[in-house]
Coordinates of C-alpha atoms and ligand atoms in Angstrom, one line a residue:
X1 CA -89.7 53.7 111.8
X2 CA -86.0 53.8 111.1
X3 CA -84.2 52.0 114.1
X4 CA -81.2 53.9 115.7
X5 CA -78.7 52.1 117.4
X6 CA -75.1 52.7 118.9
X7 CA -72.0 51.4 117.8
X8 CA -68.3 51.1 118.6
X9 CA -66.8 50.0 115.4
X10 CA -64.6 52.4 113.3
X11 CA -64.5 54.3 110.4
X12 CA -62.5 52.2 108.7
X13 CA -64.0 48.9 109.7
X14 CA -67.3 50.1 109.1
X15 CA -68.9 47.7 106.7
X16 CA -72.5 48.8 106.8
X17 CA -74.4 50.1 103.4
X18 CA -73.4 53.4 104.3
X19 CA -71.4 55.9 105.9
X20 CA -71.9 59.7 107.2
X21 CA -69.1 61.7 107.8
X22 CA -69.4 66.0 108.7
X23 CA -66.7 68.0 108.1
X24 CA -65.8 71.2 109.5
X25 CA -65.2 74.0 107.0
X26 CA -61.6 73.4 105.6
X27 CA -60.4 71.3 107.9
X28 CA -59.0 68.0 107.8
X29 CA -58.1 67.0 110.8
X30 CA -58.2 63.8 112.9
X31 CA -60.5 60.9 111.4
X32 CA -60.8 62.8 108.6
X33 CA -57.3 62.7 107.5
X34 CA -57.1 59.1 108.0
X35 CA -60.1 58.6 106.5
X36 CA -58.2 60.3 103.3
X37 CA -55.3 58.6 103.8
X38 CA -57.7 55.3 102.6
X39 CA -59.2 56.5 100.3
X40 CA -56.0 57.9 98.6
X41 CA -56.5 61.5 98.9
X42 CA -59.9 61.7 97.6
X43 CA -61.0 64.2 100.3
X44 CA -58.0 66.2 99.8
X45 CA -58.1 66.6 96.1
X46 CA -62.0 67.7 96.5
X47 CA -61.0 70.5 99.4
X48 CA -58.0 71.7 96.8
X49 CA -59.7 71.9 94.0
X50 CA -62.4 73.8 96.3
X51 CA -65.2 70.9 94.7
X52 CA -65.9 70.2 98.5
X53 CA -64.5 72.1 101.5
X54 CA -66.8 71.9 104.4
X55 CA -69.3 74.3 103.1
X56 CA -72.6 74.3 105.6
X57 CA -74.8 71.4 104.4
X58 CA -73.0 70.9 101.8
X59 CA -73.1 67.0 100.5
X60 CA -70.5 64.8 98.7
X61 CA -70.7 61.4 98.0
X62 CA -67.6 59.3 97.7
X63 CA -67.7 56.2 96.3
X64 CA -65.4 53.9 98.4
X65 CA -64.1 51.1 95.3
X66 CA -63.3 48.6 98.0
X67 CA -61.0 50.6 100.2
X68 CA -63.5 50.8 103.3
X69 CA -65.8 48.5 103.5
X70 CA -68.9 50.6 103.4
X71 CA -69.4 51.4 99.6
X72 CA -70.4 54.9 100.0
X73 CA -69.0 57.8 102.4
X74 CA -71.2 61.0 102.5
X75 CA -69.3 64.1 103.5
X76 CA -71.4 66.8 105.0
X77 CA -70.3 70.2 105.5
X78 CA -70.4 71.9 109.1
X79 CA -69.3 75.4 108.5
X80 CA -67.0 77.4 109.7
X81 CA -68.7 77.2 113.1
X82 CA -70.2 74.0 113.7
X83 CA -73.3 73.6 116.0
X84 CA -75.9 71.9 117.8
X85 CA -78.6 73.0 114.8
X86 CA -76.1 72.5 112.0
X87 CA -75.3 68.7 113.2
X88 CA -79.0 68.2 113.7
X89 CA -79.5 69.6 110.1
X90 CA -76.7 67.4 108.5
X91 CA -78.4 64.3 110.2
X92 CA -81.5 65.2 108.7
X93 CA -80.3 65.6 105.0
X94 CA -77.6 62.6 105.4
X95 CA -80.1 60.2 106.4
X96 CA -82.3 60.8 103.6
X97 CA -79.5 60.2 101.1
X98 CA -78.5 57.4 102.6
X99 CA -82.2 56.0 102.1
X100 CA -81.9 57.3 98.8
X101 CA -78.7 55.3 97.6
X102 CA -80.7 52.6 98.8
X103 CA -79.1 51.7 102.3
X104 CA -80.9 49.6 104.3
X105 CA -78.1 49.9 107.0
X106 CA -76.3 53.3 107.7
X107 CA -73.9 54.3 109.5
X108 CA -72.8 58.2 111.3
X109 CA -69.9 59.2 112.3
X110 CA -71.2 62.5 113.1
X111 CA -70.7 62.6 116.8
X112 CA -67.2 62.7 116.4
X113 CA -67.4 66.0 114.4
X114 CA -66.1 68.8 116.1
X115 CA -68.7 70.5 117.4
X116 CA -69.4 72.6 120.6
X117 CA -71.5 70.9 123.1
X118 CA -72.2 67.8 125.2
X119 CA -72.1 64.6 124.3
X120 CA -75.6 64.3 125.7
X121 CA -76.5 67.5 123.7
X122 CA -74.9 66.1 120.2
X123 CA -76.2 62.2 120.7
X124 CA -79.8 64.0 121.0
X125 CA -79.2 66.2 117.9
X126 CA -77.9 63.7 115.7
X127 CA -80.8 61.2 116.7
X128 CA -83.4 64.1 116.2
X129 CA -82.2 65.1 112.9
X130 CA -82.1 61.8 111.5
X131 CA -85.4 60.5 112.6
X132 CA -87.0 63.9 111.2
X133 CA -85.2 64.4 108.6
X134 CA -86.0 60.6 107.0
X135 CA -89.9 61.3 108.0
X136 CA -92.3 60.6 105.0
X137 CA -96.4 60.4 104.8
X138 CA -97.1 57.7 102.3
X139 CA -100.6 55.9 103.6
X140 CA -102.1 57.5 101.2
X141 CA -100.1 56.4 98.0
X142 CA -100.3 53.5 96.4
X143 CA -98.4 53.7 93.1
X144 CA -94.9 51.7 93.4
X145 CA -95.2 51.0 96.9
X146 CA -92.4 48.1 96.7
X147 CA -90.2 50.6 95.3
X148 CA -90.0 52.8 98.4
X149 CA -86.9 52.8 100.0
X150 CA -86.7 52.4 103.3
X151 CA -83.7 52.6 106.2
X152 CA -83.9 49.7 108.6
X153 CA -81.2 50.8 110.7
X154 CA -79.1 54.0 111.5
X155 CA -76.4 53.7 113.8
X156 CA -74.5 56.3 115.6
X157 CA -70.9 55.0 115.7
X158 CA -69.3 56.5 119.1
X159 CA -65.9 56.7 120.1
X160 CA -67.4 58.5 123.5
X161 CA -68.9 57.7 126.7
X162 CA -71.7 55.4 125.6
X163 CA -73.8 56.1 128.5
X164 CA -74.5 59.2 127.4
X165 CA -74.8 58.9 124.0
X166 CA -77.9 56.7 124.6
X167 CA -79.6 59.1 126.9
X168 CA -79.1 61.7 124.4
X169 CA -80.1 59.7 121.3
X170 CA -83.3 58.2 123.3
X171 CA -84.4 61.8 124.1
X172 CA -83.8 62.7 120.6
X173 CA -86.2 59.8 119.5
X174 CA -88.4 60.3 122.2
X175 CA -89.0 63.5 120.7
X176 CA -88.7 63.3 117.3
X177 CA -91.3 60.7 117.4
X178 CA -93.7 62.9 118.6
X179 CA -93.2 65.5 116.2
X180 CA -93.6 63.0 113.7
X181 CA -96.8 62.2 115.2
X182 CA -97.8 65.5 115.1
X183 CA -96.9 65.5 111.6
X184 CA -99.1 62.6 110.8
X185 CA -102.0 64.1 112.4
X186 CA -101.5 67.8 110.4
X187 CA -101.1 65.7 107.1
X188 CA -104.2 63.4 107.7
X189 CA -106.9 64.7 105.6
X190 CA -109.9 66.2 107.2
X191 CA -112.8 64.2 106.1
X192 CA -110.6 61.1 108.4
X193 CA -109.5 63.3 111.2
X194 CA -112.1 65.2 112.6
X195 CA -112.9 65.9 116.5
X196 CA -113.6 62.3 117.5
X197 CA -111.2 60.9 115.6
X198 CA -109.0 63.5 117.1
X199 CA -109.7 61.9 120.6
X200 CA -109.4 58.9 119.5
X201 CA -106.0 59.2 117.7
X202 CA -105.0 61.1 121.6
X203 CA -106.5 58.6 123.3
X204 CA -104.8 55.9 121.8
X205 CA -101.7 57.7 121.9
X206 CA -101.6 58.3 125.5
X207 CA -103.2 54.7 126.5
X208 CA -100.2 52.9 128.5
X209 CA -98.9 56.4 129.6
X210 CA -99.5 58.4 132.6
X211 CA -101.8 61.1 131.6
X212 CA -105.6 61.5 132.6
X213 CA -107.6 62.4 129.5
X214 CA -110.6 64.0 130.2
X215 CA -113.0 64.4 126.7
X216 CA -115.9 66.9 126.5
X217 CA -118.9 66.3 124.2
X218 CA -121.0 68.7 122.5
X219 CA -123.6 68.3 125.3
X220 CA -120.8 69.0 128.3
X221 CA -119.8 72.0 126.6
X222 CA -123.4 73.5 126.6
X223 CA -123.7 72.8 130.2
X224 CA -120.5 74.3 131.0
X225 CA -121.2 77.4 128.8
X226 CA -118.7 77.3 126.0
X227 CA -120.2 79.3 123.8
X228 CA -116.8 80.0 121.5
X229 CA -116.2 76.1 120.7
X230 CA -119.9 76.1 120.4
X231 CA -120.6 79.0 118.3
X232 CA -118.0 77.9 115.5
X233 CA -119.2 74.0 115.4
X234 CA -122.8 74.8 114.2
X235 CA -121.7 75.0 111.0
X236 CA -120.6 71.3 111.2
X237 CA -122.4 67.9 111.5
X238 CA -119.7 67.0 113.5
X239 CA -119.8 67.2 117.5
X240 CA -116.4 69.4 118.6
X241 CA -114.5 68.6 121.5
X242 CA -112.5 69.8 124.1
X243 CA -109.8 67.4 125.3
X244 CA -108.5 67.9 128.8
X245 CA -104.9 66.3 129.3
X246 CA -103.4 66.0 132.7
X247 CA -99.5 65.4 133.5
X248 CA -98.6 65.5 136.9
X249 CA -94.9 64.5 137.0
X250 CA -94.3 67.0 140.0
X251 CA -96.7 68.1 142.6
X252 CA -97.9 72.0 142.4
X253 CA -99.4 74.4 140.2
X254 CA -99.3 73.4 136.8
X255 CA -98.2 75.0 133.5
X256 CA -101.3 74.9 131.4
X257 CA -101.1 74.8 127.7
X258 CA -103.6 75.6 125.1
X259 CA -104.0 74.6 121.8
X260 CA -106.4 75.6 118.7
X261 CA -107.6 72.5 117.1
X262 CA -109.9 73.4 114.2
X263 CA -109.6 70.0 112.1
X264 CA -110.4 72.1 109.5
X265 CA -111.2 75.8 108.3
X266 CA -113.2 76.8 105.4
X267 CA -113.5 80.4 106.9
X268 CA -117.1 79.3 107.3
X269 CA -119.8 81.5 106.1
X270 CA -117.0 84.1 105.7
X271 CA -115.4 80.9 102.6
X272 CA -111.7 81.3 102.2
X273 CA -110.9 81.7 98.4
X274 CA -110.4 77.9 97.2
X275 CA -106.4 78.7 97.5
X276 CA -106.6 79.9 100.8
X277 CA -108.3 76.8 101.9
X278 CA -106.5 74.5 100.6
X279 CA -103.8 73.6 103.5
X280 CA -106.5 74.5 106.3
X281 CA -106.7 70.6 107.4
X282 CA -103.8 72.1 109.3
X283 CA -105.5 73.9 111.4
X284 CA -105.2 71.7 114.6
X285 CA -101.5 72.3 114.2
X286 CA -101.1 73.9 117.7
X287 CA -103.6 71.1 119.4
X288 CA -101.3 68.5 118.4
X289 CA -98.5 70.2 119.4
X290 CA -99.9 70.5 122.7
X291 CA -100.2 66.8 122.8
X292 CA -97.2 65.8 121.2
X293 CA -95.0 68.1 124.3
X294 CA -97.0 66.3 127.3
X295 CA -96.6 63.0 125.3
X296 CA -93.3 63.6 125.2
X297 CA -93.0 65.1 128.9
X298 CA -94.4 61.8 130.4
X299 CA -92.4 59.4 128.1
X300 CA -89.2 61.6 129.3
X301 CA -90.7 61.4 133.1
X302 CA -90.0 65.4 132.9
X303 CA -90.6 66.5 136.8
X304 CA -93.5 68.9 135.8
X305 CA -97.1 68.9 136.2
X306 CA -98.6 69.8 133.3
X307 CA -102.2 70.4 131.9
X308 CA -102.7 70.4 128.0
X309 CA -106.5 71.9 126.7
X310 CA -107.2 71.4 122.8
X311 CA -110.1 72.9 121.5
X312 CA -111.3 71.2 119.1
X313 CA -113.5 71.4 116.0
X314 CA -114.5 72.1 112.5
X315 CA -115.3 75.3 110.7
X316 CA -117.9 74.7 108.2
X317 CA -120.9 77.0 107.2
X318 CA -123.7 74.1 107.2
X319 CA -127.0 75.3 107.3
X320 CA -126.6 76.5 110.9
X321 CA -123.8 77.6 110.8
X322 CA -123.2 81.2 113.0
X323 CA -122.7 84.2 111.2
X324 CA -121.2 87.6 110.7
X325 CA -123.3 90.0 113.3
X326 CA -123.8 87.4 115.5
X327 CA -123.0 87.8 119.1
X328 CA -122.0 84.8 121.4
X329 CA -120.9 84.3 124.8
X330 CA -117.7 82.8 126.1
X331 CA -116.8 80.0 128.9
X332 CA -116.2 83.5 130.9
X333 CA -119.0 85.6 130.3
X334 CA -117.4 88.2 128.1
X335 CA -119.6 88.7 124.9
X336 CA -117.8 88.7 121.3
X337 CA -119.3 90.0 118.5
X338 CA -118.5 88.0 115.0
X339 CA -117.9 89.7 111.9
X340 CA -116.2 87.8 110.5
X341 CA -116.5 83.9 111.3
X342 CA -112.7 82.9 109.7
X343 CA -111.1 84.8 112.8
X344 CA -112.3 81.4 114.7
X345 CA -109.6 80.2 116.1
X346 CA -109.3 83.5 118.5
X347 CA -112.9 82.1 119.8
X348 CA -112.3 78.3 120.2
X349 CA -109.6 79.8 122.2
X350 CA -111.2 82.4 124.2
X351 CA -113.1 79.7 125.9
X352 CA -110.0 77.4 126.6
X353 CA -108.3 79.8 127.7
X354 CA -110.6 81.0 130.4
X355 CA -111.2 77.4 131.2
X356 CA -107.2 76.9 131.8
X357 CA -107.4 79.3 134.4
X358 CA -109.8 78.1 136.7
X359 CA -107.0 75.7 137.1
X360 CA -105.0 78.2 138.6
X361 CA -101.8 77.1 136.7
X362 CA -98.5 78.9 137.2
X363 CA -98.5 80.2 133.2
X364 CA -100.7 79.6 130.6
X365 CA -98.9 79.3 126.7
X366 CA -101.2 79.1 123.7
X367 CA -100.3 77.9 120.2
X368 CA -102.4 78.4 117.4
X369 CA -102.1 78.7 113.5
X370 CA -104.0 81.9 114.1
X371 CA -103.5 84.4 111.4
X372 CA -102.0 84.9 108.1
X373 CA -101.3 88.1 108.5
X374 CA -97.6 86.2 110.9
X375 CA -97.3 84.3 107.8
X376 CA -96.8 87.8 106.0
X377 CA -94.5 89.3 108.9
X378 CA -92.3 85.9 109.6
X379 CA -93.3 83.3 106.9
X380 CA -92.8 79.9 107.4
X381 CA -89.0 80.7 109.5
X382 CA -90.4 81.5 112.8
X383 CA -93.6 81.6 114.9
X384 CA -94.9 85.3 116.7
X385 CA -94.8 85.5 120.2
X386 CA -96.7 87.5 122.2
X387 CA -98.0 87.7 125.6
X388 CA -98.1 89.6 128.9
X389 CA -95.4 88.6 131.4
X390 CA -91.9 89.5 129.5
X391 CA -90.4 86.7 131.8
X392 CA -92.2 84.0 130.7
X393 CA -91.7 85.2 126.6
X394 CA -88.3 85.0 127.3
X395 CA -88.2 81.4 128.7
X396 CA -90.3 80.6 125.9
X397 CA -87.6 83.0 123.5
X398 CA -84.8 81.0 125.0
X399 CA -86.3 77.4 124.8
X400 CA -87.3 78.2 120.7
X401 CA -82.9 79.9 120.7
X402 CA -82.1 76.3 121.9
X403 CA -84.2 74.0 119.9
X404 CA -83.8 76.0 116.7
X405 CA -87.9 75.3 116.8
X406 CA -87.2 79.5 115.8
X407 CA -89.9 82.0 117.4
X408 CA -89.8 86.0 117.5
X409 CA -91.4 88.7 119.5
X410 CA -94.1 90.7 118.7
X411 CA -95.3 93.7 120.5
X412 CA -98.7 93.8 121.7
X413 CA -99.7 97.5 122.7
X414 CA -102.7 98.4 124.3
X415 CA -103.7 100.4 121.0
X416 CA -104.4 96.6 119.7
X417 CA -106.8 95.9 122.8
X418 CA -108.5 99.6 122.1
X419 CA -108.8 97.9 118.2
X420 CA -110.8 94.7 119.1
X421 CA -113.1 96.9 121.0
X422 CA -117.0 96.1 119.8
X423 CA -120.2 98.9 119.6
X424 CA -122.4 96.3 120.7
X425 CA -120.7 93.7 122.8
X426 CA -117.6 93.3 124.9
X427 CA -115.5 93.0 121.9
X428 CA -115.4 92.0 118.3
X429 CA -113.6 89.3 116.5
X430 CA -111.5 91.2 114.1
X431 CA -110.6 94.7 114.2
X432 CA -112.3 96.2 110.8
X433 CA -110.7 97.1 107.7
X434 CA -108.1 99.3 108.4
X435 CA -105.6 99.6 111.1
X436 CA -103.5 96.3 110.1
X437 CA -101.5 94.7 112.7
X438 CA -103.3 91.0 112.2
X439 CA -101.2 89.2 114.1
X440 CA -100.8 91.1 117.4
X441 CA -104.7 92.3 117.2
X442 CA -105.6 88.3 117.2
X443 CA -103.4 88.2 120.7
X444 CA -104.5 91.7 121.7
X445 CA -108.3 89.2 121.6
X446 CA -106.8 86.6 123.2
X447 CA -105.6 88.7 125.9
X448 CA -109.5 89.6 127.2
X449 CA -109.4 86.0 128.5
X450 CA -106.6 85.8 130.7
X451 CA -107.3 87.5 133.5
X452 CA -104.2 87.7 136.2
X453 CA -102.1 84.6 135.2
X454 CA -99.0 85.3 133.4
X455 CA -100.2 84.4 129.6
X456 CA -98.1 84.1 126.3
X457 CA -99.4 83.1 122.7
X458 CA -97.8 81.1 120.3
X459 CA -98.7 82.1 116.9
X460 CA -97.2 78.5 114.4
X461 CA -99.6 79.6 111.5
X462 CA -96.2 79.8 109.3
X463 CA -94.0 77.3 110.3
X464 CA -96.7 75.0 111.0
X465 CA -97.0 74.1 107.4
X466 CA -94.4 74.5 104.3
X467 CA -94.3 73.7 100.8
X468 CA -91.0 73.0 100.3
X469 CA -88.6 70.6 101.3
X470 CA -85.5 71.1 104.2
X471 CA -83.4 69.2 105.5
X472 CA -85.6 68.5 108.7
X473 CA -88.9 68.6 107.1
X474 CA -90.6 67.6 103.9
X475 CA -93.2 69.4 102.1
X476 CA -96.7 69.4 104.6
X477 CA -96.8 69.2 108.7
X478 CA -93.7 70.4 110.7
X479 CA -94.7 69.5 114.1
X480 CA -93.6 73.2 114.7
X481 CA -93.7 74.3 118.8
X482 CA -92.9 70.4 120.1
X483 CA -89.1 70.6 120.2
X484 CA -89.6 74.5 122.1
X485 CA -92.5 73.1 124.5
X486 CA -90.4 70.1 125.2
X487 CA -87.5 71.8 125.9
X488 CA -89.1 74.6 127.9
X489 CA -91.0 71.4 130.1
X490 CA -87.6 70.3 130.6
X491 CA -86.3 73.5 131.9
X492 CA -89.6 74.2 133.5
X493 CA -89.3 75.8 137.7
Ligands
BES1 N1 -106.5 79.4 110.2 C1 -106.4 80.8 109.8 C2 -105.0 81.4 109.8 C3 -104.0 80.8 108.9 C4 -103.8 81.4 107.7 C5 -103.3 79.7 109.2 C6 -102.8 80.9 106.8 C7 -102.3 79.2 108.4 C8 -102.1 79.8 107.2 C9 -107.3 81.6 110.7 O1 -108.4 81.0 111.2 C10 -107.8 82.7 109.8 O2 -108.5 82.5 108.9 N2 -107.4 84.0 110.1 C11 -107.8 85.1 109.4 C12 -108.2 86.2 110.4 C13 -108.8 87.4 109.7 C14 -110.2 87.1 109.2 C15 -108.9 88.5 110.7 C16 -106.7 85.5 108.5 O3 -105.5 85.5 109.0 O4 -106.9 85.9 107.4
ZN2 ZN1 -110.1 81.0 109.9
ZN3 ZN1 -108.2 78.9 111.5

């Protein structure tokens, strides 16, 4: 990975491969205009002829002809009103062309843009963004592999307090690391990352850190009754999991979070179409997510005890695979009946769930790529929320507003309980073929296995995934809910 490091020299004496500069919308001011000044009005002549002027992520490349020197200066636009999420953006897409002129050594001024906020709070976003923003999945490809650029080293010139700008860039790192984890583990095909492989890559993970693991086998879960996790594995030859993960940074009740970790979902014996199923080795998006925030919580030594429960397994329909009409118990004795077995996730949940709360935690938060039918109503912008405490959806509102990791409520009436309401069991697994309302009727399911604890469901099946390219993301796994559940841990009472 790219190494970030801090330094004091100046624009002008800058003399590494590369250098970023943001710009506010239509304003020169300060370095800028001595920055112009060396370049011989270069800047100024692009704002007047309005071929650059500060536009939002907007780029320009300059190329310096020995008056800096750095060979290249990359303007990047900040707006009219320049941000947290803009700076973190600009990182992102800067970084990547600096990779892509070939630098092997950048540098960033971008901490000296004017933007509103903290030291602390800029060092953090400018780190985040560049570190996501340069993130690439290339195990797999072979073809010109000594062709692929690489960034050795981005540096973050300061002209502030450089205390602070090395706690904010080292939680930026710590966290953008663990989203590009999470990343790597959505991305990794299937047939390599299944259940045990999934504890594994945890285990590993988590080795020299402070967290108890605890992994359940196919034959725990039968004792304990986990009839959901159970119920959707038979398809499989592979033995699910559920993986227990313990944080206790503070004493008390803990925050329990949940996470659906199908490796992979062919629908089962209700097949996706072949284009439906293609991006399901996704599916484990919100497990990872939950590991990748208490990862992140310990390495930050956040003052939280937190518990982390990903459910996890394959959706396959192998010869015994279970099947529409069936009817199957959960960890809490309520009876679901299945007709259709691609609303899985809702039941590898519905027994995590009610295991979480014999934990007695404080909250319990869920995330789960659980339904297309939030792809349709948010697409791949922001992830549904839904739950049953309005206090805790708004901590959890507030931590996606300040991470820009975007989320949006959803209602969940009891008319969507009265939905998932069976004839012959306690209730069924999807609500039939009319009545719509996908998204909130998979909570309204979830919701029968909370019982008093203040509960709120995450649903990432949008912004977990995207096909094209942003500035903080490329094409594949986002890591979508880490920067919100990190920042919500940190702001956890
Ligand atoms: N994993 C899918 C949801 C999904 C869809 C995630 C698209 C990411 C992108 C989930 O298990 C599923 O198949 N849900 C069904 C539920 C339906 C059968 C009630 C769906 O949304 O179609
Ligand atoms: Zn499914
Ligand atoms: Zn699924």
């Amino acid at each position: 990975m790219t190494k970030l490091s801090i330094s004091q020299e100046s624009i002008a004496q800058y003399a590494g491969d590369a250098l970023v500069v943001g710009m506010p919308e239509g304003q020169l001011t300060g370095q800028l205009q001595a920055l112009d000044k060396i370049l011989g009005g270069a800047i100024s002549r692009l704002v007047e002829r309005k071929q650059f002027t500060g536009e939002p992520l907007k780029v320009r490349t300059i190329t310096t002809l020995g008056k800096l020197p750095t060979p290249y200066v990359i303007l990047v636009g900040l707006g009219k009103e320049p941000n947290l999420h803009l700076l973190r953006k600009a990182a992102g897409s800067t970084a990547r062309i600096c990779r892509d002129l070939g630098a092997k050594k950048a540098g960033t001024a971008l901490l000296s843009a004017a933007v509103e906020g903290s030291v602390k709070a800029k060092a953090q976003a400018v780190a985040e963004g560049a570190l996501l923003g340069l993130y690439q999945f290339t195990k797999y490809k072979t073809v010109d592999k000594d062709k692929q650029k690489f960034l050795d080293n981005m540096e973050l010139l300061v002209d502030a307090d450089k205390a602070d700008v090395e706690e904010g860039s080292r939680r930026g790192s710590v966290i953008a690391t663990n989203v590009r984890l999470t990343r790597d583990l959505v991305n990794e095909p299937a047939s390599s990352l299944y259940p045990e492989k999934m504890e594994e890559a945890v285990r590993n993970a988590l080795k020299d850190l402070p967290v108890k693991l605890t992994a359940y086998g196919k034959k725990d879960l039968e004792k304990m009754g986990m009839g959901g996790i159970l119920a959707v594995n038979k398809g499989s030859v592979r033995e699910p999991r559920l993986l227990v993960l313990d944080y206790e940074g503070a004493k008390g009740a803990p925050l329990a979070l949940v996470g659906k970790g199908v490796t992979f979902d062919s629908g089962g014996l209700s097949l996706k179409p072949a284009d439906y199923m293609e991006d399901m080795k996704s599916d484990m998006a919100g497990a990872a997510a939950v590991f990748a925030a208490i990862k992140s919580a310990a390495e930050l030594k956040l003052p939280v005890h937190v518990l982390g429960f990903l459910s996890v397994t394959e959706n396959l329909p192998g010869g015994d695979a279970y099947k529409p009409g069936d009817i199957i118990k959960a960890y809490n004795g309520k009876t679901i009946e299945v007709l259709n077995t691609d609303a899985e996730g809702r039941i590898v949940l519905a027994d995590a769930l009610s295991y979480a709360e014999t934990f007695k935690p404080s909250a319990i938060i869920d995330l789960a790529t659980l339904t297309g039918a939030c792809v349709v109503a948010l697409g791949n912008v922001a992830s549904g929320v839904m739950g049953t405490d309005q206090k805790l959806i708004s901590t959890v509102l507030d931590a996606a507003g300040h991470t820009d990791d975007r989320a949006w409520q959803l209602p969940l009436y009891d008319e969507y309980s009265d939905m998932m309401k069976s004839d012959f069991a306690d209730l069924k697994n999807i609500s039939g073929k009319s009545g719509g309302a996908g998204a909130e009727t998979g909570a309204a399911f979830l919701k029968a296995f909370v019982d008093k604890t203040p509960w709120c469901h995450l649903d990432i099946a949008g912004p977990a995934w995207i096909e094209k390219d942003g500035p903080l993301n490329v094409s594949g796994g986002t890591g979508a809910g880490v920067r919100l559940l990190v920042r919500l841990l940190e702001d956890w009472k």
